[in-house]
PDB file of C-alpha atoms in Angstrom:
ATOM      1  CA  MET A   1      66.389  65.108 116.135  1.00 44.00           C
ATOM      2  CA  THR A   2      66.817  67.916 114.096  1.00 50.00           C
ATOM      3  CA  ASP A   3      65.245  68.322 110.550  1.00 55.00           C
ATOM      4  CA  LEU A   4      66.859  68.476 107.532  1.00 44.00           C
ATOM      5  CA  LYS A   5      66.928  72.159 106.604  1.00 47.00           C
ATOM      6  CA  THR A   6      68.235  72.698 110.434  1.00 53.00           C
ATOM      7  CA  ALA A   7      71.258  70.713 109.715  1.00 46.00           C
ATOM      8  CA  LEU A   8      71.935  72.073 106.585  1.00 39.00           C
ATOM      9  CA  LEU A   9      71.894  75.098 108.132  1.00 46.00           C
ATOM     10  CA  GLY A  10      74.797  74.274 110.260  1.00 54.00           C
ATOM     11  CA  ILE A  11      76.559  73.181 107.338  1.00 49.00           C
ATOM     12  CA  PHE A  12      75.727  76.171 104.964  1.00 51.00           C
ATOM     13  CA  PRO A  13      74.569  79.257 107.084  1.00 65.00           C
ATOM     14  CA  GLU A  14      71.890  80.734 104.757  1.00 78.00           C
ATOM     15  CA  LEU A  15      73.167  83.916 103.032  1.00 83.00           C
ATOM     16  CA  PRO A  16      72.237  87.159 103.999  1.00 86.00           C
ATOM     17  CA  HIS A  17      70.132  89.239 101.962  1.00 85.00           C
ATOM     18  CA  CYS A  18      71.543  92.436 100.579  1.00 87.00           C
ATOM     19  CA  PRO A  19      71.596  95.421 102.579  1.00 88.00           C
ATOM     20  CA  PRO A  20      69.400  98.608 101.526  1.00 88.00           C
ATOM     21  CA  ASN A  21      70.491 100.065  98.356  1.00 90.00           C
ATOM     22  CA  ASN A  22      71.847 103.507  98.276  1.00 89.00           C
ATOM     23  CA  ARG A  23      69.530 105.862  96.721  1.00 91.00           C
ATOM     24  CA  TYR A  24      71.551 109.673  94.993  1.00 93.00           C
ATOM     25  CA  GLY A  25      69.673 112.115  92.454  1.00 94.00           C
ATOM     26  CA  SER A  26      73.235 113.240  91.139  1.00 95.00           C
ATOM     27  CA  ILE A  27      77.452 112.638  91.044  1.00 96.00           C
ATOM     28  CA  ALA A  28      77.783 115.658  93.525  1.00 95.00           C
ATOM     29  CA  GLU A  29      75.002 114.264  95.786  1.00 96.00           C
ATOM     30  CA  LEU A  30      76.630 110.751  95.760  1.00 96.00           C
ATOM     31  CA  TYR A  31      80.216 112.402  96.958  1.00 96.00           C
ATOM     32  CA  GLU A  32      78.347 114.367  99.159  1.00 95.00           C
ATOM     33  CA  GLN A  33      77.055 110.756 101.016  1.00 96.00           C
ATOM     34  CA  TYR A  34      81.032 109.637 100.345  1.00 96.00           C
ATOM     35  CA  CYS A  35      82.193 112.614 102.254  1.00 95.00           C
ATOM     36  CA  GLU A  36      79.363 112.227 105.570  1.00 95.00           C
ATOM     37  CA  LYS A  37      79.421 108.739 105.797  1.00 96.00           C
ATOM     38  CA  LEU A  38      82.824 107.261 104.569  1.00 96.00           C
ATOM     39  CA  GLU A  39      85.531 109.684 103.764  1.00 94.00           C
ATOM     40  CA  GLY A  40      88.233 109.712 106.014  1.00 94.00           C
ATOM     41  CA  THR A  41      86.881 106.735 108.300  1.00 96.00           C
ATOM     42  CA  ARG A  42      89.049 103.614 109.265  1.00 97.00           C
ATOM     43  CA  VAL A  43      86.948  99.998 109.719  1.00 97.00           C
ATOM     44  CA  THR A  44      88.502  97.312 111.067  1.00 96.00           C
ATOM     45  CA  ASP A  45      88.332  94.181 109.507  1.00 95.00           C
ATOM     46  CA  ARG A  46      87.613  90.355 110.516  1.00 91.00           C
ATOM     47  CA  CYS A  47      91.566  90.104 111.221  1.00 92.00           C
ATOM     48  CA  GLY A  48      91.965  93.507 112.857  1.00 94.00           C
ATOM     49  CA  ASN A  49      93.555  95.572 110.317  1.00 95.00           C
ATOM     50  CA  ARG A  50      92.031  99.018 110.310  1.00 97.00           C
ATOM     51  CA  ILE A  51      91.184  99.904 106.201  1.00 98.00           C
ATOM     52  CA  CYS A  52      90.801 103.928 105.004  1.00 97.00           C
ATOM     53  CA  PHE A  53      88.611 105.570 103.231  1.00 97.00           C
ATOM     54  CA  LEU A  54      90.129 108.131 100.743  1.00 95.00           C
ATOM     55  CA  ALA A  55      88.707 111.320  98.625  1.00 91.00           C
ATOM     56  CA  GLU A  56      90.781 110.277  95.933  1.00 92.00           C
ATOM     57  CA  ASN A  57      89.225 106.663  95.457  1.00 93.00           C
ATOM     58  CA  PHE A  58      85.460 107.901  95.118  1.00 96.00           C
ATOM     59  CA  PRO A  59      85.961 108.410  90.690  1.00 95.00           C
ATOM     60  CA  HIS A  60      87.197 104.336  90.999  1.00 93.00           C
ATOM     61  CA  LEU A  61      84.729 103.395  93.429  1.00 95.00           C
ATOM     62  CA  VAL A  62      81.974 104.576  91.415  1.00 95.00           C
ATOM     63  CA  LYS A  63      83.529 103.697  87.985  1.00 95.00           C
ATOM     64  CA  LEU A  64      83.273 107.484  87.137  1.00 97.00           C
ATOM     65  CA  GLU A  65      83.518 108.519  83.312  1.00 97.00           C
ATOM     66  CA  PHE A  66      84.328 112.110  81.640  1.00 95.00           C
ATOM     67  CA  PHE A  67      83.473 112.640  78.115  1.00 96.00           C
ATOM     68  CA  ASN A  68      86.889 113.978  76.416  1.00 96.00           C
ATOM     69  CA  ARG A  69      85.554 116.074  73.286  1.00 95.00           C
ATOM     70  CA  LYS A  70      89.326 115.997  71.714  1.00 96.00           C
ATOM     71  CA  GLN A  71      88.629 112.049  71.861  1.00 96.00           C
ATOM     72  CA  ASN A  72      85.082 112.108  71.468  1.00 97.00           C
ATOM     73  CA  ALA A  73      85.032 109.267  73.645  1.00 97.00           C
ATOM     74  CA  TRP A  74      84.161 108.400  77.155  1.00 97.00           C
ATOM     75  CA  VAL A  75      87.060 107.554  79.511  1.00 97.00           C
ATOM     76  CA  GLU A  76      88.393 106.815  82.697  1.00 95.00           C
ATOM     77  CA  ALA A  77      87.909 110.229  85.282  1.00 95.00           C
ATOM     78  CA  ILE A  78      91.190 111.225  86.452  1.00 93.00           C
ATOM     79  CA  ALA A  79      91.159 111.675  90.489  1.00 92.00           C
ATOM     80  CA  GLY A  80      92.870 114.734  90.512  1.00 93.00           C
ATOM     81  CA  PRO A  81      90.786 117.217  88.501  1.00 94.00           C
ATOM     82  CA  THR A  82      87.178 115.372  88.900  1.00 95.00           C
ATOM     83  CA  MET A  83      87.667 115.271  92.651  1.00 94.00           C
ATOM     84  CA  GLU A  84      88.959 119.362  92.755  1.00 95.00           C
ATOM     85  CA  HIS A  85      85.551 119.777  90.906  1.00 95.00           C
ATOM     86  CA  LEU A  86      83.606 117.718  93.635  1.00 95.00           C
ATOM     87  CA  LYS A  87      85.065 119.583  96.077  1.00 94.00           C
ATOM     88  CA  ASN A  88      84.764 123.277  94.649  1.00 94.00           C
ATOM     89  CA  LYS A  89      81.149 121.960  93.893  1.00 94.00           C
ATOM     90  CA  ARG A  90      81.658 122.460  89.905  1.00 95.00           C
ATOM     91  CA  LEU A  91      81.721 119.032  88.230  1.00 95.00           C
ATOM     92  CA  ASP A  92      80.047 119.030  84.774  1.00 95.00           C
ATOM     93  CA  GLU A  93      77.428 116.427  85.279  1.00 95.00           C
ATOM     94  CA  SER A  94      76.685 116.200  81.693  1.00 95.00           C
ATOM     95  CA  ARG A  95      80.331 115.572  80.956  1.00 96.00           C
ATOM     96  CA  HIS A  96      80.734 112.436  83.598  1.00 97.00           C
ATOM     97  CA  ARG A  97      78.675 109.299  84.277  1.00 96.00           C
ATOM     98  CA  ILE A  98      78.484 106.709  86.770  1.00 96.00           C
ATOM     99  CA  VAL A  99      78.978 102.965  83.994  1.00 91.00           C
ATOM    100  CA  GLN A 100      78.084 100.738  86.669  1.00 91.00           C
ATOM    101  CA  THR A 101      75.072 102.273  88.782  1.00 93.00           C
ATOM    102  CA  SER A 102      75.409  99.118  91.024  1.00 94.00           C
ATOM    103  CA  ARG A 103      78.479 100.285  92.326  1.00 95.00           C
ATOM    104  CA  ALA A 104      77.112 103.593  93.435  1.00 95.00           C
ATOM    105  CA  ARG A 105      74.101 101.718  94.788  1.00 95.00           C
ATOM    106  CA  THR A 106      76.403  99.604  97.237  1.00 95.00           C
ATOM    107  CA  LEU A 107      78.817 102.195  97.804  1.00 96.00           C
ATOM    108  CA  LEU A 108      77.684 102.178 101.297  1.00 95.00           C
ATOM    109  CA  TRP A 109      77.921  98.711 101.949  1.00 93.00           C
ATOM    110  CA  ILE A 110      81.407  98.117 101.542  1.00 96.00           C
ATOM    111  CA  PRO A 111      81.777  98.450 105.232  1.00 96.00           C
ATOM    112  CA  ASP A 112      79.766  95.619 106.047  1.00 94.00           C
ATOM    113  CA  VAL A 113      81.635  93.676 102.975  1.00 95.00           C
ATOM    114  CA  LEU A 114      85.093  94.582 105.280  1.00 96.00           C
ATOM    115  CA  THR A 115      83.542  93.364 108.537  1.00 95.00           C
ATOM    116  CA  GLY A 116      81.814  90.253 107.497  1.00 92.00           C
ATOM    117  CA  SER A 117      83.597  89.198 104.595  1.00 93.00           C
ATOM    118  CA  ASP A 118      83.488  85.506 104.223  1.00 91.00           C
ATOM    119  CA  THR A 119      87.093  85.183 103.119  1.00 92.00           C
ATOM    120  CA  ILE A 120      90.202  87.457 102.006  1.00 94.00           C
ATOM    121  CA  HIS A 121      92.189  86.432  99.426  1.00 94.00           C
ATOM    122  CA  ASP A 122      96.017  87.613  98.172  1.00 95.00           C
ATOM    123  CA  HIS A 123      95.234  89.017  94.174  1.00 96.00           C
ATOM    124  CA  ARG A 124      96.956  86.712  92.026  1.00 95.00           C
ATOM    125  CA  PHE A 125      97.915  89.696  89.514  1.00 96.00           C
ATOM    126  CA  LYS A 126      98.157  92.626  91.994  1.00 96.00           C
ATOM    127  CA  PRO A 127     100.381  91.467  95.094  1.00 94.00           C
ATOM    128  CA  GLU A 128      99.790  95.055  96.933  1.00 96.00           C
ATOM    129  CA  MET A 129      95.759  93.758  96.888  1.00 97.00           C
ATOM    130  CA  ASP A 130      93.395  91.932  98.923  1.00 96.00           C
ATOM    131  CA  ILE A 131      90.306  90.879  98.045  1.00 96.00           C
ATOM    132  CA  TYR A 132      87.397  90.861 100.751  1.00 96.00           C
ATOM    133  CA  VAL A 133      84.482  88.494  99.552  1.00 94.00           C
ATOM    134  CA  ARG A 134      80.749  88.551 100.975  1.00 93.00           C
ATOM    135  CA  ARG A 135      78.461  86.548  99.593  1.00 91.00           C
ATOM    136  CA  TYR A 136      74.663  87.596  99.358  1.00 91.00           C
ATOM    137  CA  LYS A 137      70.987  86.258  98.831  1.00 87.00           C
ATOM    138  CA  ARG A 138      70.347  87.599  95.175  1.00 83.00           C
ATOM    139  CA  ASP A 139      68.479  86.262  91.811  1.00 81.00           C
ATOM    140  CA  LYS A 140      69.233  83.554  90.737  1.00 79.00           C
ATOM    141  CA  ASN A 141      70.891  85.133  87.330  1.00 79.00           C
ATOM    142  CA  SER A 142      72.776  87.943  89.473  1.00 84.00           C
ATOM    143  CA  ASP A 143      76.205  87.601  90.777  1.00 84.00           C
ATOM    144  CA  PRO A 144      76.335  86.613  94.373  1.00 86.00           C
ATOM    145  CA  LEU A 145      79.572  87.775  95.015  1.00 92.00           C
ATOM    146  CA  LYS A 146      80.446  91.621  96.285  1.00 95.00           C
ATOM    147  CA  LEU A 147      84.130  91.875  96.215  1.00 96.00           C
ATOM    148  CA  VAL A 148      86.081  94.875  98.076  1.00 97.00           C
ATOM    149  CA  LEU A 149      89.753  95.375  96.749  1.00 97.00           C
ATOM    150  CA  VAL A 150      92.138  96.553  99.284  1.00 97.00           C
ATOM    151  CA  GLU A 151      95.470  97.909  98.577  1.00 97.00           C
ATOM    152  CA  THR A 152      97.966  97.869 101.288  1.00 97.00           C
ATOM    153  CA  ARG A 153     100.540 100.899 100.006  1.00 96.00           C
ATOM    154  CA  LYS A 154     104.041 100.938 100.796  1.00 96.00           C
ATOM    155  CA  THR A 155     103.849 102.646 104.047  1.00 96.00           C
ATOM    156  CA  GLY A 156     101.378  99.873 105.407  1.00 95.00           C
ATOM    157  CA  GLU A 157      98.499 101.876 105.355  1.00 97.00           C
ATOM    158  CA  MET A 158      95.508  99.938 103.914  1.00 97.00           C
ATOM    159  CA  VAL A 159      93.139 101.514 101.413  1.00 97.00           C
ATOM    160  CA  ILE A 160      89.928 101.058  99.735  1.00 96.00           C
ATOM    161  CA  LYS A 161      90.447 101.146  95.714  1.00 95.00           C
ATOM    162  CA  THR A 162      87.652  99.421  94.304  1.00 94.00           C
ATOM    163  CA  SER A 163      83.834  96.900  95.102  1.00 95.00           C
ATOM    164  CA  PHE A 164      81.900  95.437  92.500  1.00 95.00           C
ATOM    165  CA  TRP A 165      79.813  92.418  91.858  1.00 94.00           C
ATOM    166  CA  THR A 166      80.909  89.649  90.142  1.00 92.00           C
ATOM    167  CA  ASN A 167      80.930  85.720  90.072  1.00 90.00           C
ATOM    168  CA  GLU A 168      82.852  82.458  91.447  1.00 89.00           C
ATOM    169  CA  GLN A 169      84.671  82.481  87.730  1.00 92.00           C
ATOM    170  CA  TYR A 170      86.442  85.756  88.133  1.00 92.00           C
ATOM    171  CA  LEU A 171      87.339  84.770  91.829  1.00 91.00           C
ATOM    172  CA  LYS A 172      89.334  81.677  90.683  1.00 91.00           C
ATOM    173  CA  ARG A 173      90.534  83.630  87.898  1.00 94.00           C
ATOM    174  CA  CYS A 174      91.926  86.272  90.236  1.00 94.00           C
ATOM    175  CA  ALA A 175      92.125  85.303  93.621  1.00 93.00           C
ATOM    176  CA  VAL A 176      94.664  83.132  95.184  1.00 92.00           C
ATOM    177  CA  MET A 177      93.481  80.005  96.584  1.00 88.00           C
ATOM    178  CA  PRO A 178      92.921  79.050  99.234  1.00 83.00           C
ATOM    179  CA  ALA A 179      91.842  81.896 100.784  1.00 84.00           C
ATOM    180  CA  LYS A 180      94.616  84.088 103.043  1.00 82.00           C
ATOM    181  CA  HIS A 181      92.216  84.266 105.769  1.00 75.00           C
ATOM    182  CA  PRO A 182      89.889  80.654 105.575  1.00 67.00           C
ATOM    183  CA  PRO A 183      86.301  81.112 105.602  1.00 72.00           C
ATOM    184  CA  PHE A 184      84.632  82.579 108.607  1.00 68.00           C
ATOM    185  CA  LYS A 185      81.935  81.437 110.772  1.00 61.00           C
TER     186      LYS A 185
END
């Protein structure tokens, strides 16, 4: 006879621990890591879909902002000029910042979320988007869901758009239930 813990693990498998956090010293260094490890690569999800990482999505993936002197405010960085400055190694880091550092620390986890997703949902408000969900074991007060939003373009190409931590409430509000693909075991 199995003990209760073993029986429960058969029903509710233990959540995986988070992969190691990505370390970086600057936005330029983080972009170099992205180029080296992810840009232009394709990851195959659990359903056999091939999903691409593009350079143009880097600013949104890390939630990069730019200080606009005319508005005297921080605004979302525009991919075109930002990517040009990053590629030419001329990004003024004093006028750029990463708003949610957790996005940068977990940037290299995205393939793990795609290949090990617990569920995949259609996005309720953006029909071109799919929501990939991976639950991780985290501190009690931390959001347990790592989401990756993937856009299917008119050409059929699937592209990573963004990734962030969230909770069940966000998922219930933005994801079509039940899951597009049932929970994977």
